[in-house]
Amino acid sequence: MEVPRWAVVPLGSAPAEVRDVREVLAALSCCASVELSPSGYLQAAIQGADGIVLVPGLDGLATIAESIAAIRHERPQLAIVVATRDAGDSELDALILAGASDFVSLPSTVSEWRVRLHRALHTAAAPCRGEPVQEEEPHIRGFVHGSKACAAIATRLPTLARCDASVLITGETGTGKEVCAQAIHYLSMRADRPWVAVNCGAIPVELVENELFGHVKGAYTHAHSACPGLVREAEGGTLFLDDVDCLPLSAQAKLLRFLQEREYRPVGSNTVHRADLRVIAASNCNLCTLSQSGGFRQDLYYRLNVLNITLPPLRQRPEDVPILARHFAAHFAREFGRAPASFSYGALERLLRHDWPGNVRELKHVIERAVLLSGGQVLVAEDIEIEPASPDLSLPPSFDLAADSFRAAKQRVVEDFERGYVEHLLAAHAGNVTHAAIAAKKDRRAFFELMRKHRIEPKRFRAFESQLT
């Protein structure tokens, strides 16, 4: 079988760039047929190689984008891998959008290079399967939203789906981290392969390794037959590690080694298995802070956090509440064989007044109960049963008690109240400023001044009109 030939093309000649080129060559020489193309000889490399590895220069993204464009013009299906160092999320997104098949963050291991090169060649050989996304914001499976914050995330998901790097999704409990992870999986070229989700917090500490990597027959007492493990079940697809912060440190060490080498041993086995899958992790904790305090391995955090998404809590995106409520009402109406239900203004106002500490999951359960117990096709305020939340007497996390004076802290609380109050009224009245002002018992001009002060656009909420009765 002919070994694919890779050309390493440096885009600069500074000492730091020469160091990166040497590191790339040393790694590639152990896993591929490789040759170094002198700087400025990109055309020759394009014609003679099966794949290109670009090592950026000091010019950064602009030069890389130009080089990728030149390669794609000559050979549209050529595999292109970019070696990066200290690249941010926006830069990595831009690389994929520019047309790179994949990227490798330096420093890296030979095993990771081997996996990335193989994946890049496979993607180049199957372009139709490797581009299952649209240029416009897609209708993403299960990811229902109307807010700008979530629209920005939805627009970014197809970009993240195009490569195989690890993704870390953070956000409060119930914000939809698993839905987001599934969206990445089903937008990727792994969509027709297994999706395997595991709740790390639900696995007993002593069984974590066994659950992930499996065991062979006779590995321990009562191991009467072999068990493949979740990694094997996810082969070719995506392994989703929810509540990854719950893994004990001993299991974190084994997970780190697996992510670095893409190799594992089932419990009781001497045979090393290779894995081809993507890992997406999720946590409702700040893993950066947790790693600094010793509660989570810092090297594992960096390995998982190649790409990341932070989902905002529902209280910060009130415009999503009516859209999600209607989505869940339609879903449960179908499930329970009921007629489709709509919402009265009173029901919507009640939904919007709640802070949703349980986020989307709590809203889903409230709507499920309302659809089940309602006797009509219009859900009214009395149908919306919400448990009263305990008063939150704590200051917002952005407050700095050492720096904020009483006046500054008071002003910030007032501004937060004004913004939230205006947004809730506009959502309840489908963006109608006049009706919102009447409900607030304020002059329309004064209400409009509040909107302008907080840069609130009523058109964000006009999509709700069709959802109200």
mmCIF file of N, CA and C in Angstrom, residues 353-425:
data_model
loop_
_atom_site.group_PDB
_atom_site.id
_atom_site.type_symbol
_atom_site.label_atom_id
_atom_site.label_comp_id
_atom_site.label_asym_id
_atom_site.label_seq_id
_atom_site.Cartn_x
_atom_site.Cartn_y
_atom_site.Cartn_z
ATOM 1 N N ARG A 353 -41.925 36.278 34.012
ATOM 2 C CA ARG A 353 -41.587 36.823 35.327
ATOM 3 C C ARG A 353 -40.675 35.894 36.120
ATOM 4 N N HIS A 354 -40.609 34.650 35.716
ATOM 5 C CA HIS A 354 -39.815 33.662 36.460
ATOM 6 C C HIS A 354 -38.350 33.730 36.020
ATOM 7 N N ASP A 355 -37.432 33.503 36.956
ATOM 8 C CA ASP A 355 -35.998 33.577 36.663
ATOM 9 C C ASP A 355 -35.427 32.282 36.098
ATOM 10 N N TRP A 356 -36.151 31.180 36.185
ATOM 11 C CA TRP A 356 -35.752 29.880 35.645
ATOM 12 C C TRP A 356 -34.378 29.422 36.153
ATOM 13 N N PRO A 357 -34.256 29.195 37.454
ATOM 14 C CA PRO A 357 -32.979 28.681 37.967
ATOM 15 C C PRO A 357 -32.617 27.315 37.388
ATOM 16 N N GLY A 358 -33.653 26.548 36.980
ATOM 17 C CA GLY A 358 -33.397 25.254 36.342
ATOM 18 C C GLY A 358 -33.257 25.348 34.839
ATOM 19 N N ASN A 359 -33.335 26.582 34.308
ATOM 20 C CA ASN A 359 -33.125 26.868 32.893
ATOM 21 C C ASN A 359 -34.106 26.130 31.979
ATOM 22 N N VAL A 360 -33.657 25.691 30.818
ATOM 23 C CA VAL A 360 -34.551 25.123 29.809
ATOM 24 C C VAL A 360 -35.210 23.845 30.321
ATOM 25 N N ARG A 361 -34.477 23.071 31.100
ATOM 26 C CA ARG A 361 -35.056 21.821 31.627
ATOM 27 C C ARG A 361 -36.262 22.116 32.513
ATOM 28 N N GLU A 362 -36.153 23.134 33.361
ATOM 29 C CA GLU A 362 -37.277 23.511 34.226
ATOM 30 C C GLU A 362 -38.462 23.994 33.394
ATOM 31 N N LEU A 363 -38.192 24.816 32.382
ATOM 32 C CA LEU A 363 -39.267 25.305 31.507
ATOM 33 C C LEU A 363 -39.966 24.141 30.812
ATOM 34 N N LYS A 364 -39.206 23.179 30.358
ATOM 35 C CA LYS A 364 -39.781 22.017 29.674
ATOM 36 C C LYS A 364 -40.741 21.270 30.584
ATOM 37 N N HIS A 365 -40.366 21.071 31.845
ATOM 38 C CA HIS A 365 -41.225 20.344 32.775
ATOM 39 C C HIS A 365 -42.481 21.139 33.110
ATOM 40 N N VAL A 366 -42.357 22.467 33.202
ATOM 41 C CA VAL A 366 -43.517 23.310 33.481
ATOM 42 C C VAL A 366 -44.523 23.225 32.334
ATOM 43 N N ILE A 367 -44.038 23.274 31.101
ATOM 44 C CA ILE A 367 -44.935 23.207 29.940
ATOM 45 C C ILE A 367 -45.542 21.810 29.818
ATOM 46 N N GLU A 368 -44.769 20.774 30.120
ATOM 47 C CA GLU A 368 -45.313 19.416 30.086
ATOM 48 C C GLU A 368 -46.485 19.282 31.056
ATOM 49 N N ARG A 369 -46.308 19.813 32.259
ATOM 50 C CA ARG A 369 -47.387 19.746 33.249
ATOM 51 C C ARG A 369 -48.602 20.557 32.792
ATOM 52 N N ALA A 370 -48.355 21.721 32.190
ATOM 53 C CA ALA A 370 -49.456 22.573 31.738
ATOM 54 C C ALA A 370 -50.265 21.891 30.639
ATOM 55 N N VAL A 371 -49.580 21.263 29.691
ATOM 56 C CA VAL A 371 -50.277 20.579 28.593
ATOM 57 C C VAL A 371 -51.081 19.401 29.131
ATOM 58 N N LEU A 372 -50.517 18.682 30.093
ATOM 59 C CA LEU A 372 -51.207 17.521 30.658
ATOM 60 C C LEU A 372 -52.468 17.907 31.414
ATOM 61 N N LEU A 373 -52.398 19.000 32.190
ATOM 62 C CA LEU A 373 -53.489 19.342 33.101
ATOM 63 C C LEU A 373 -54.470 20.344 32.524
ATOM 64 N N SER A 374 -54.110 20.994 31.432
ATOM 65 C CA SER A 374 -54.991 22.011 30.863
ATOM 66 C C SER A 374 -56.212 21.357 30.224
ATOM 67 N N GLY A 375 -57.361 22.037 30.359
ATOM 68 C CA GLY A 375 -58.567 21.502 29.771
ATOM 69 C C GLY A 375 -58.916 22.110 28.430
ATOM 70 N N GLY A 376 -58.145 23.089 27.959
ATOM 71 C CA GLY A 376 -58.459 23.764 26.707
ATOM 72 C C GLY A 376 -57.266 23.844 25.784
ATOM 73 N N GLN A 377 -57.484 24.507 24.643
ATOM 74 C CA GLN A 377 -56.422 24.643 23.655
ATOM 75 C C GLN A 377 -55.588 25.902 23.868
ATOM 76 N N VAL A 378 -56.004 26.739 24.823
ATOM 77 C CA VAL A 378 -55.248 27.952 25.153
ATOM 78 C C VAL A 378 -54.761 27.825 26.591
ATOM 79 N N LEU A 379 -53.458 27.882 26.767
ATOM 80 C CA LEU A 379 -52.882 27.816 28.111
ATOM 81 C C LEU A 379 -52.970 29.196 28.745
ATOM 82 N N VAL A 380 -53.622 29.280 29.899
ATOM 83 C CA VAL A 380 -53.783 30.554 30.596
ATOM 84 C C VAL A 380 -52.851 30.573 31.801
ATOM 85 N N ALA A 381 -52.834 31.713 32.491
ATOM 86 C CA ALA A 381 -51.891 31.886 33.601
ATOM 87 C C ALA A 381 -52.055 30.801 34.660
ATOM 88 N N GLU A 382 -53.309 30.400 34.911
ATOM 89 C CA GLU A 382 -53.561 29.394 35.953
ATOM 90 C C GLU A 382 -52.986 28.028 35.589
ATOM 91 N N ASP A 383 -52.761 27.789 34.301
ATOM 92 C CA ASP A 383 -52.180 26.514 33.871
ATOM 93 C C ASP A 383 -50.674 26.451 34.107
ATOM 94 N N ILE A 384 -50.050 27.605 34.278
ATOM 95 C CA ILE A 384 -48.587 27.661 34.445
ATOM 96 C C ILE A 384 -48.260 27.557 35.925
ATOM 97 N N GLU A 385 -47.958 26.353 36.373
ATOM 98 C CA GLU A 385 -47.639 26.119 37.785
ATOM 99 C C GLU A 385 -46.127 26.137 37.970
ATOM 100 N N ILE A 386 -45.652 27.187 38.629
ATOM 101 C CA ILE A 386 -44.222 27.351 38.851
ATOM 102 C C ILE A 386 -43.969 27.417 40.342
ATOM 103 N N GLU A 387 -43.047 26.601 40.802
ATOM 104 C CA GLU A 387 -42.700 26.629 42.221
ATOM 105 C C GLU A 387 -42.016 27.943 42.546
ATOM 106 N N PRO A 388 -42.431 28.624 43.623
ATOM 107 C CA PRO A 388 -41.795 29.904 43.967
ATOM 108 C C PRO A 388 -40.334 29.692 44.311
ATOM 109 N N ALA A 389 -39.499 30.550 43.741
ATOM 110 C CA ALA A 389 -38.057 30.440 43.979
ATOM 111 C C ALA A 389 -37.701 31.110 45.300
ATOM 112 N N SER A 390 -36.696 30.573 45.951
ATOM 113 C CA SER A 390 -36.196 31.195 47.168
ATOM 114 C C SER A 390 -35.565 32.533 46.818
ATOM 115 N N PRO A 391 -35.771 33.562 47.632
ATOM 116 C CA PRO A 391 -35.183 34.867 47.306
ATOM 117 C C PRO A 391 -33.675 34.798 47.281
ATOM 118 N N ASP A 392 -33.109 35.354 46.237
ATOM 119 C CA ASP A 392 -31.655 35.374 46.070
ATOM 120 C C ASP A 392 -31.132 36.708 46.573
ATOM 121 N N LEU A 393 -30.512 36.684 47.750
ATOM 122 C CA LEU A 393 -30.013 37.911 48.359
ATOM 123 C C LEU A 393 -28.561 38.183 48.020
ATOM 124 N N SER A 394 -27.952 37.331 47.197
ATOM 125 C CA SER A 394 -26.549 37.524 46.841
ATOM 126 C C SER A 394 -26.423 38.550 45.731
ATOM 127 N N LEU A 395 -25.277 39.200 45.681
ATOM 128 C CA LEU A 395 -25.000 40.166 44.620
ATOM 129 C C LEU A 395 -24.587 39.435 43.356
ATOM 130 N N PRO A 396 -24.817 40.040 42.189
ATOM 131 C CA PRO A 396 -24.373 39.423 40.941
ATOM 132 C C PRO A 396 -22.876 39.157 40.975
ATOM 133 N N PRO A 397 -22.392 38.107 40.245
ATOM 134 C CA PRO A 397 -20.972 37.755 40.283
ATOM 135 C C PRO A 397 -20.074 38.851 39.741
ATOM 136 N N SER A 398 -20.618 39.809 38.950
ATOM 137 C CA SER A 398 -19.787 40.879 38.396
ATOM 138 C C SER A 398 -19.468 41.947 39.424
ATOM 139 N N PHE A 399 -20.141 41.896 40.588
ATOM 140 C CA PHE A 399 -19.923 42.927 41.599
ATOM 141 C C PHE A 399 -18.578 42.713 42.283
ATOM 142 N N ASP A 400 -17.861 43.789 42.470
ATOM 143 C CA ASP A 400 -16.598 43.773 43.202
ATOM 144 C C ASP A 400 -16.791 44.637 44.438
ATOM 145 N N LEU A 401 -17.053 43.995 45.591
ATOM 146 C CA LEU A 401 -17.349 44.745 46.798
ATOM 147 C C LEU A 401 -16.178 45.617 47.238
ATOM 148 N N ALA A 402 -14.976 45.215 46.870
ATOM 149 C CA ALA A 402 -13.809 46.006 47.267
ATOM 150 C C ALA A 402 -13.661 47.254 46.422
ATOM 151 N N ALA A 403 -14.229 47.234 45.223
ATOM 152 C CA ALA A 403 -14.033 48.361 44.300
ATOM 153 C C ALA A 403 -15.284 49.209 44.138
ATOM 154 N N ASP A 404 -16.476 48.598 44.244
ATOM 155 C CA ASP A 404 -17.719 49.329 44.008
ATOM 156 C C ASP A 404 -18.146 50.118 45.244
ATOM 157 N N SER A 405 -18.476 51.388 45.048
ATOM 158 C CA SER A 405 -19.072 52.169 46.119
ATOM 159 C C SER A 405 -20.545 51.823 46.225
ATOM 160 N N PHE A 406 -21.195 52.287 47.286
ATOM 161 C CA PHE A 406 -22.625 52.035 47.437
ATOM 162 C C PHE A 406 -23.393 52.602 46.255
ATOM 163 N N ARG A 407 -23.028 53.817 45.846
ATOM 164 C CA ARG A 407 -23.743 54.457 44.742
ATOM 165 C C ARG A 407 -23.568 53.669 43.445
ATOM 166 N N ALA A 408 -22.322 53.214 43.172
ATOM 167 C CA ALA A 408 -22.067 52.464 41.939
ATOM 168 C C ALA A 408 -22.802 51.125 41.941
ATOM 169 N N ALA A 409 -22.801 50.448 43.104
ATOM 170 C CA ALA A 409 -23.488 49.160 43.197
ATOM 171 C C ALA A 409 -24.990 49.333 43.020
ATOM 172 N N LYS A 410 -25.540 50.388 43.639
ATOM 173 C CA LYS A 410 -26.973 50.655 43.506
ATOM 174 C C LYS A 410 -27.342 50.956 42.062
ATOM 175 N N GLN A 411 -26.505 51.759 41.388
ATOM 176 C CA GLN A 411 -26.782 52.107 39.989
ATOM 177 C C GLN A 411 -26.782 50.862 39.101
ATOM 178 N N ARG A 412 -25.862 49.939 39.387
ATOM 179 C CA ARG A 412 -25.791 48.732 38.570
ATOM 180 C C ARG A 412 -27.028 47.861 38.783
ATOM 181 N N VAL A 413 -27.510 47.760 40.035
ATOM 182 C CA VAL A 413 -28.714 46.985 40.306
ATOM 183 C C VAL A 413 -29.910 47.601 39.588
ATOM 184 N N VAL A 414 -30.000 48.930 39.626
ATOM 185 C CA VAL A 414 -31.113 49.614 38.966
ATOM 186 C C VAL A 414 -31.057 49.381 37.456
ATOM 187 N N GLU A 415 -29.875 49.446 36.869
ATOM 188 C CA GLU A 415 -29.737 49.237 35.421
ATOM 189 C C GLU A 415 -30.123 47.811 35.036
ATOM 190 N N ASP A 416 -29.714 46.844 35.847
ATOM 191 C CA ASP A 416 -30.073 45.451 35.563
ATOM 192 C C ASP A 416 -31.584 45.263 35.641
ATOM 193 N N PHE A 417 -32.215 45.902 36.654
ATOM 194 C CA PHE A 417 -33.667 45.798 36.784
ATOM 195 C C PHE A 417 -34.374 46.426 35.588
ATOM 196 N N GLU A 418 -33.946 47.634 35.215
ATOM 197 C CA GLU A 418 -34.580 48.328 34.095
ATOM 198 C C GLU A 418 -34.495 47.505 32.812
ATOM 199 N N ARG A 419 -33.312 47.000 32.534
ATOM 200 C CA ARG A 419 -33.121 46.229 31.305
ATOM 201 C C ARG A 419 -34.012 44.978 31.309
ATOM 202 N N GLY A 420 -33.989 44.227 32.405
ATOM 203 C CA GLY A 420 -34.803 43.017 32.479
ATOM 204 C C GLY A 420 -36.290 43.306 32.406
ATOM 205 N N TYR A 421 -36.734 44.390 33.071
ATOM 206 C CA TYR A 421 -38.155 44.754 33.080
ATOM 207 C C TYR A 421 -38.634 45.117 31.678
ATOM 208 N N VAL A 422 -37.864 45.934 30.974
ATOM 209 C CA VAL A 422 -38.246 46.350 29.625
ATOM 210 C C VAL A 422 -38.266 45.147 28.675
ATOM 211 N N GLU A 423 -37.256 44.275 28.765
ATOM 212 C CA GLU A 423 -37.208 43.105 27.888
ATOM 213 C C GLU A 423 -38.382 42.163 28.148
ATOM 214 N N HIS A 424 -38.743 41.979 29.395
ATOM 215 C CA HIS A 424 -39.867 41.098 29.712
ATOM 216 C C HIS A 424 -41.178 41.657 29.163
ATOM 217 N N LEU A 425 -41.389 42.959 29.295
ATOM 218 C CA LEU A 425 -42.617 43.554 28.779
ATOM 219 C C LEU A 425 -42.678 43.485 27.257
#
